[in-house]
PDB file of C-alpha atoms in Angstrom:
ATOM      1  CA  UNK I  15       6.781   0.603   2.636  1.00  0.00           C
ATOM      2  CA  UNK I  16       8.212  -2.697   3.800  1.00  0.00           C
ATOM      3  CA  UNK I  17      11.820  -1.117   3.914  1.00  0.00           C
ATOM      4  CA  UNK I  18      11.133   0.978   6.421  1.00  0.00           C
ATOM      5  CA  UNK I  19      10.719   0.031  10.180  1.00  0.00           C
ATOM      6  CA  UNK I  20       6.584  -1.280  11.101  1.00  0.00           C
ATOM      7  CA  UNK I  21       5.730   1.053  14.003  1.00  0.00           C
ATOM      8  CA  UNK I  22       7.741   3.710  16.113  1.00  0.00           C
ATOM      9  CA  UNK I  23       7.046   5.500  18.821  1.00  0.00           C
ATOM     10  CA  UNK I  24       8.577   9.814  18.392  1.00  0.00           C
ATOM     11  CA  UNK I  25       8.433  12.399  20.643  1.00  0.00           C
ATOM     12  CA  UNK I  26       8.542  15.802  19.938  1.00  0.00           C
ATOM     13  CA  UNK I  27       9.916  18.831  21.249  1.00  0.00           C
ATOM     14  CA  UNK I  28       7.390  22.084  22.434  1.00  0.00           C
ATOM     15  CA  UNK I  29      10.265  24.341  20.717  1.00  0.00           C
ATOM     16  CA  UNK I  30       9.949  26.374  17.414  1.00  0.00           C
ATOM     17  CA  UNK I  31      10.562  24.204  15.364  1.00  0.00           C
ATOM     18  CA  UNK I  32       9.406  20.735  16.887  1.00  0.00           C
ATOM     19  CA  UNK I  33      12.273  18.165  17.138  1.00  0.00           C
ATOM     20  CA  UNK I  34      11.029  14.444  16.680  1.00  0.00           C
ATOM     21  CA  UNK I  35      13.849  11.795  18.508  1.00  0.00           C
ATOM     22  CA  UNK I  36      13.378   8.163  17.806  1.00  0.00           C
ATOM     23  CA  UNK I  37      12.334   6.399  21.034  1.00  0.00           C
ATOM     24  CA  UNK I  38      11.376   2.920  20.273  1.00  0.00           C
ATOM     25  CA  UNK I  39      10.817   0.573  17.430  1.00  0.00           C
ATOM     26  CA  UNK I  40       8.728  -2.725  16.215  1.00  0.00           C
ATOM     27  CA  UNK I  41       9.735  -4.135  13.091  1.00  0.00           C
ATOM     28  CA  UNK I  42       9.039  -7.445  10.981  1.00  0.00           C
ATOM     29  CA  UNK I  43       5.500  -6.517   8.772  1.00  0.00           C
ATOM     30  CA  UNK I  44       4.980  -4.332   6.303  1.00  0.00           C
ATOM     31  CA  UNK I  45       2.687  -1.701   7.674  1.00  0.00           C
ATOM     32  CA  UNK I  46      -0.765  -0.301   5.839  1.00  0.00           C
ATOM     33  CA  UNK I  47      -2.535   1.285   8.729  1.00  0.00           C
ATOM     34  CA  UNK I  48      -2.147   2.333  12.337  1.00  0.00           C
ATOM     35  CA  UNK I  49      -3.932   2.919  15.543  1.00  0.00           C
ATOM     36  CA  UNK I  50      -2.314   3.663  18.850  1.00  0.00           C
ATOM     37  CA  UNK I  51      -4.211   3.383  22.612  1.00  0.00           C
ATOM     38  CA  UNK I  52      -2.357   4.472  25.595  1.00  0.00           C
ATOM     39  CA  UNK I  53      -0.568   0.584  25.922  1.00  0.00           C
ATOM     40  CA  UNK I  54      -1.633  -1.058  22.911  1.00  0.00           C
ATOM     41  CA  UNK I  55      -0.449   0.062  19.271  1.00  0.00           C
ATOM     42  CA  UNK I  56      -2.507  -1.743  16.053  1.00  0.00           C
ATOM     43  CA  UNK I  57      -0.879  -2.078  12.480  1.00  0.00           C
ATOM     44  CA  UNK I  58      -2.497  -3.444   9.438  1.00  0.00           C
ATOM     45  CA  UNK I  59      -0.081  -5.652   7.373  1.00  0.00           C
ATOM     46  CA  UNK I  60      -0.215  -8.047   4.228  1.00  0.00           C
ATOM     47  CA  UNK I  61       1.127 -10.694   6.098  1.00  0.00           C
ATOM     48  CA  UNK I  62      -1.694 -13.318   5.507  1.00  0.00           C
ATOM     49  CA  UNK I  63      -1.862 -15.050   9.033  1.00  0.00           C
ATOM     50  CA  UNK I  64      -1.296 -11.748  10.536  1.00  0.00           C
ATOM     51  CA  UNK I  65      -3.495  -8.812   8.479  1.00  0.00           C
ATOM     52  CA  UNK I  66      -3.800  -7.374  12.216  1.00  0.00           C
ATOM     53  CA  UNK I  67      -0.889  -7.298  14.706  1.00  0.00           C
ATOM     54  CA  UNK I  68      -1.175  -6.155  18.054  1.00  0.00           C
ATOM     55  CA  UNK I  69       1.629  -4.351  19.573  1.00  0.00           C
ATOM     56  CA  UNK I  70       2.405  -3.842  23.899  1.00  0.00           C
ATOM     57  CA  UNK I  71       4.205  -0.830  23.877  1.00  0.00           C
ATOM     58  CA  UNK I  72       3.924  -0.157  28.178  1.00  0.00           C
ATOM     59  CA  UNK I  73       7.386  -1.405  28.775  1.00  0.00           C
ATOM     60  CA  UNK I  74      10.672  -0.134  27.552  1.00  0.00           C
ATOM     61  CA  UNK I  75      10.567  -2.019  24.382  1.00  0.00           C
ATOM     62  CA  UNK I  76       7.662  -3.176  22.116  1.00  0.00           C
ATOM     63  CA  UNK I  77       6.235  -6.235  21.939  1.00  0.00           C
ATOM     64  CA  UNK I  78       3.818  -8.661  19.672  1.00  0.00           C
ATOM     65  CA  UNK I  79       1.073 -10.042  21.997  1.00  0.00           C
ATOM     66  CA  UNK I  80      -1.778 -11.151  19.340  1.00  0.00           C
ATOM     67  CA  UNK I  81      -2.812 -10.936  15.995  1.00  0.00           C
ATOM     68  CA  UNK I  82      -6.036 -11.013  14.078  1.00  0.00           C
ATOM     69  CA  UNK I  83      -5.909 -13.356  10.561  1.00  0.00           C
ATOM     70  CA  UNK I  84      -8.942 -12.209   8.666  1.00  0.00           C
ATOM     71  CA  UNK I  85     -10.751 -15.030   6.166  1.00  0.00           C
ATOM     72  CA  UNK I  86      -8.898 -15.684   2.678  1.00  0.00           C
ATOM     73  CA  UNK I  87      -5.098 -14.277   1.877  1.00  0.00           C
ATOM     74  CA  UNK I  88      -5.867 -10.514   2.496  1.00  0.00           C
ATOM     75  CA  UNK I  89      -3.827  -6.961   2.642  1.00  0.00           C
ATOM     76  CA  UNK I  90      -5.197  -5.100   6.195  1.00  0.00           C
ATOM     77  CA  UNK I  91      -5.876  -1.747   4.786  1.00  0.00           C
ATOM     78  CA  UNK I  92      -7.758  -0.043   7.964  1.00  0.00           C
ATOM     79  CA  UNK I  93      -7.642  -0.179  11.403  1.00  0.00           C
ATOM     80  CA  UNK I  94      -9.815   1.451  14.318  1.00  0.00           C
ATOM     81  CA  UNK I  95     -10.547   0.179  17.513  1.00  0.00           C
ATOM     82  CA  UNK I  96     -12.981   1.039  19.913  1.00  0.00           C
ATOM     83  CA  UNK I  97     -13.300  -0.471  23.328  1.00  0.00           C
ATOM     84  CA  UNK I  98     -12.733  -4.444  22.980  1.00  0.00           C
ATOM     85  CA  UNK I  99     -13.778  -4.412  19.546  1.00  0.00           C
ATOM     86  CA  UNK I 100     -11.467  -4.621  16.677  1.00  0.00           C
ATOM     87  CA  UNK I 101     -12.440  -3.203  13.127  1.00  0.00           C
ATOM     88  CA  UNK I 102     -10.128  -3.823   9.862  1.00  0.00           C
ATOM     89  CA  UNK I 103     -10.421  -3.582   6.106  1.00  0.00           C
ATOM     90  CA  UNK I 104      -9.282  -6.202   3.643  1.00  0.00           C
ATOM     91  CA  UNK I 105     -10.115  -5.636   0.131  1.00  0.00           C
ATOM     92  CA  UNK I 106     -13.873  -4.889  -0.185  1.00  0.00           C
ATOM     93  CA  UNK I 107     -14.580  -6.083   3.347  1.00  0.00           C
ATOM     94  CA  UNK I 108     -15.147  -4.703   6.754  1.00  0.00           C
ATOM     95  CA  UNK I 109     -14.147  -7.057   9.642  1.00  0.00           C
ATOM     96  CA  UNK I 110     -14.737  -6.822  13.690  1.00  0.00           C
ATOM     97  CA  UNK I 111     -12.693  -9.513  15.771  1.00  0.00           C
ATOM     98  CA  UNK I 112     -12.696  -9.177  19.567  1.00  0.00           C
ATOM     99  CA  UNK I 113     -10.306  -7.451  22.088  1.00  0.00           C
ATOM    100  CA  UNK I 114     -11.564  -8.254  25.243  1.00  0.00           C
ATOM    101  CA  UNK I 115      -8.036 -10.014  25.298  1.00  0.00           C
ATOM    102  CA  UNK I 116      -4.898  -8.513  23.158  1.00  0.00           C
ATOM    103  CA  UNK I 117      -2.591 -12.206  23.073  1.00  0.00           C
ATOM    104  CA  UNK I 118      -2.879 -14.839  20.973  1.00  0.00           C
ATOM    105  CA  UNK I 119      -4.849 -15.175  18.214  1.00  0.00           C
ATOM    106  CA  UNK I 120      -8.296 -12.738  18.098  1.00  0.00           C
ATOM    107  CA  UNK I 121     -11.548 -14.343  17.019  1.00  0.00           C
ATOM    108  CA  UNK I 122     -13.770 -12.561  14.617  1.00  0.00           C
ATOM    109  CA  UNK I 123     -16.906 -11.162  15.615  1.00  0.00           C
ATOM    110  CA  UNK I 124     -18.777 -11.254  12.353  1.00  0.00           C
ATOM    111  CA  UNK I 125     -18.002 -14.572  10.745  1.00  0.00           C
ATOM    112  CA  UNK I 126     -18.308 -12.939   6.909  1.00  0.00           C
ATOM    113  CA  UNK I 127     -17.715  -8.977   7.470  1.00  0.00           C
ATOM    114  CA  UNK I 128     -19.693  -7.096   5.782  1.00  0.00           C
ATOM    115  CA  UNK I 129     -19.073  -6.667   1.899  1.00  0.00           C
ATOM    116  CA  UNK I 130     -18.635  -3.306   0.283  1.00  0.00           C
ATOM    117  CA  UNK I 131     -19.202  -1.233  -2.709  1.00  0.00           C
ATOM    118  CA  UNK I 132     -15.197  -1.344  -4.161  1.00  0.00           C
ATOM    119  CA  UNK I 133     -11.847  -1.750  -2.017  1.00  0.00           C
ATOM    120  CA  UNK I 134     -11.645  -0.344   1.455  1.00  0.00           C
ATOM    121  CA  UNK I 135      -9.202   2.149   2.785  1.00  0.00           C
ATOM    122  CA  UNK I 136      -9.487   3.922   5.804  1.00  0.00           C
ATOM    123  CA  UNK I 137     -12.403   3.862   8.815  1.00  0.00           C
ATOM    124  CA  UNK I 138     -13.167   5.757  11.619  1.00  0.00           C
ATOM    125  CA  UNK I 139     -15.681   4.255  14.368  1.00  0.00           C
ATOM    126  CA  UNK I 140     -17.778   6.786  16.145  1.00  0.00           C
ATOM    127  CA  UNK I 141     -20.176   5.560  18.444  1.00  0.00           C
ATOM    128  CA  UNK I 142     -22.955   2.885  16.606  1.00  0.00           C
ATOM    129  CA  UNK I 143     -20.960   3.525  13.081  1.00  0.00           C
ATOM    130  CA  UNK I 144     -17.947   2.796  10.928  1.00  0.00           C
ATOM    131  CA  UNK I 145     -17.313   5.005   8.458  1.00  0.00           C
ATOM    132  CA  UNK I 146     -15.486   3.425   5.411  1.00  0.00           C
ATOM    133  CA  UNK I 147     -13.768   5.157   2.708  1.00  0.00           C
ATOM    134  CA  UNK I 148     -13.871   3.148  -0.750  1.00  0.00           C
ATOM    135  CA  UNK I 149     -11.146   3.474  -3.543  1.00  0.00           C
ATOM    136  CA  UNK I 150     -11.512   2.296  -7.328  1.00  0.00           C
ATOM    137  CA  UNK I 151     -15.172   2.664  -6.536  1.00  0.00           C
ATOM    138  CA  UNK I 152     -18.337   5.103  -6.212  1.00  0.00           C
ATOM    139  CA  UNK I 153     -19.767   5.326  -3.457  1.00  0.00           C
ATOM    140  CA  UNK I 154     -16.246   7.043  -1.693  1.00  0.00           C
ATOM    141  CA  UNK I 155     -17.809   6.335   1.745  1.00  0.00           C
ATOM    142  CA  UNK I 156     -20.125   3.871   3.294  1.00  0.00           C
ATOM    143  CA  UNK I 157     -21.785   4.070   6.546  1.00  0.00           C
ATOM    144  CA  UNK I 158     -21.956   0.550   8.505  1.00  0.00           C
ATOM    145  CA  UNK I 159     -24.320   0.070  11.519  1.00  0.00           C
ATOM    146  CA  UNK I 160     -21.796  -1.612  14.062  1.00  0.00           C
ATOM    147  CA  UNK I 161     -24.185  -1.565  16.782  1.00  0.00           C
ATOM    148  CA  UNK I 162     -24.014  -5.331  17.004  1.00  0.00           C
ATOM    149  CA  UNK I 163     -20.465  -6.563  16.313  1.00  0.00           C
ATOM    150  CA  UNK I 164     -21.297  -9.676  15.327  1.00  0.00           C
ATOM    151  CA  UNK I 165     -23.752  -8.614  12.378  1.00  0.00           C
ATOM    152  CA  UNK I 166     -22.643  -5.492  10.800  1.00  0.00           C
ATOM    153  CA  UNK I 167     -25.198  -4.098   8.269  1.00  0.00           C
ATOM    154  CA  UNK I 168     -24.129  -1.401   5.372  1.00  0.00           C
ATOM    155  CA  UNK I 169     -27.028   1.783   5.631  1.00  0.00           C
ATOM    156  CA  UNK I 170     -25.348   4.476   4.496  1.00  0.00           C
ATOM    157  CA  UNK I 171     -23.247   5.618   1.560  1.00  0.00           C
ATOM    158  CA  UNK I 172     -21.981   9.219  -0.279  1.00  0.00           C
ATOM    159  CA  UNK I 173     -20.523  10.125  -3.386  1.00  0.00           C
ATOM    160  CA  UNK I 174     -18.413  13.196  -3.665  1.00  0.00           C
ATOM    161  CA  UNK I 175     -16.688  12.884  -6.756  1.00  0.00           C
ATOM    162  CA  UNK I 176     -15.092  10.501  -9.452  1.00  0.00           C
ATOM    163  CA  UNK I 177     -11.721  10.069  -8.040  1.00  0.00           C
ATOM    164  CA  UNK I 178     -10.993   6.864  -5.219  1.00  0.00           C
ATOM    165  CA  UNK I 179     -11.230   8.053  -1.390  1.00  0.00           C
ATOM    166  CA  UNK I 180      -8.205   7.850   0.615  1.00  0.00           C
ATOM    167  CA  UNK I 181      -8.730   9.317   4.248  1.00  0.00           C
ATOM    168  CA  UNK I 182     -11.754  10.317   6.690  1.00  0.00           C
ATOM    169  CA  UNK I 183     -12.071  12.466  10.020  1.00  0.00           C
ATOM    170  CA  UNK I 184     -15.398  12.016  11.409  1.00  0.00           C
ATOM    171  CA  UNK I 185     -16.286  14.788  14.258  1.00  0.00           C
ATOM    172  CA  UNK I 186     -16.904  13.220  17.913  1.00  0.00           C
ATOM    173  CA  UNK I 187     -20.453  14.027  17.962  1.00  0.00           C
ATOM    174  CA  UNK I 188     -20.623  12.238  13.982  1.00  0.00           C
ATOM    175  CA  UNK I 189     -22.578  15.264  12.355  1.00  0.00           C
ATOM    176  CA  UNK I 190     -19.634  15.801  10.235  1.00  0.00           C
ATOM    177  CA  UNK I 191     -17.625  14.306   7.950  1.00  0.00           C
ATOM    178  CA  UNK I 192     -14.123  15.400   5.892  1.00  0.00           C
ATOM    179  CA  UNK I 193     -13.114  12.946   3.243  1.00  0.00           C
ATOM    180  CA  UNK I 194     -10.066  13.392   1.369  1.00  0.00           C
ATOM    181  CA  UNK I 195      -9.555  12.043  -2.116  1.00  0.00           C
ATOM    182  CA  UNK I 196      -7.071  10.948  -4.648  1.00  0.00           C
ATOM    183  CA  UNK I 197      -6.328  14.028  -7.046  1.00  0.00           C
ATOM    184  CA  UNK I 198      -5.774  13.262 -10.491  1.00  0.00           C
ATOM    185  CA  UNK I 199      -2.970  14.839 -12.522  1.00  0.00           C
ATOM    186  CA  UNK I 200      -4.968  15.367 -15.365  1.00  0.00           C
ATOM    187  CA  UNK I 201      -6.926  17.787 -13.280  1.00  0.00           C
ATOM    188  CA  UNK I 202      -6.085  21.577 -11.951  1.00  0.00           C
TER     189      UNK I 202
END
């Protein structure tokens, strides 16, 4: 939540039990999502210039380079990236912006994203498709066809039961999907 700090870096002890120590710290946003490459760490925020901030963590202490600000005054929900293309939910929208660059200000690929069936969570990109998870809404996940950044195209979707998708893991070789979902308390 926004009193906690926006992205930290752990590491953890090979001893039974793990120890996690604190190594370094970026702080300012209120974080939704996260995404970490081996200099580069992503968080999603609802900061409405900034629903994408991109952090260099290389050096000894972290660093904002760029941002994405998607269309309208949206929450970033998801974040994936793969190669120099940037993918991030807002509300019932999937957006790509490019990475071939990580200061400044990003452009978006696709000028109007892609609209989906209810509010966006979580993705996971796996070669030509993003796999959205949808909450307040059924279908729980669409499939998007990402082949071409620039023009993403909804042609899959799956519902799995009546309560609002929260996470996905999507096997490397995409012939399997987990989804988790939100339990209700009415239910045993």
């Amino acid at each position: 939540n926004s009193s906690g700090l926006s992205f930290m870096q752990m590491n953890i002890t090979n001893t039974h039990p793990p120890v996690p120590s604190l190594v370094n710290t970026f702080d300012g946003h209120k974080t939704n999502g996260v995404f970490g490459e081996t200099d580069y760490g992503y968080i999603t925020t609802d900061t409405n210039s900034k629903e994408v901030v991109i952090i260099s963590i290389a050096g000894s202490s972290f660093t904002e380079t760029g941002y994405f600000n998607a269309p309208g005054n949206g929450t970033g929900k998801g974040i994936f990236v793969l190669g120099n293309v940037g993918y991030m939910t807002a509300g019932s929208k999937l957006y790509t912006f490019d990475l071939s660059s990580k200061s400044g200000s990003r452009t978006i690929l696709d000028s109007d994203g892609v609209t989906l069936a209810g509010v966006a969570h979580d993705l996971k990109v796996v070669g030509n498709y993003a796999y959205v998870v949808i909450e307040q809404s059924s279908p729980q996940l669409q499939i998007v066809d990402v082949s071409n950044p620039s023009n993403l195209l909804i042609v899959g979707q799956a519902t799995v039961s009546a309560e609002d998708g929260k996470d996905i893991f999507i096997n490397s070789i995409a012939t399997r999907a987990y989804l988790a979902t939100e339990n209700s308390s009415s239910k045993k």
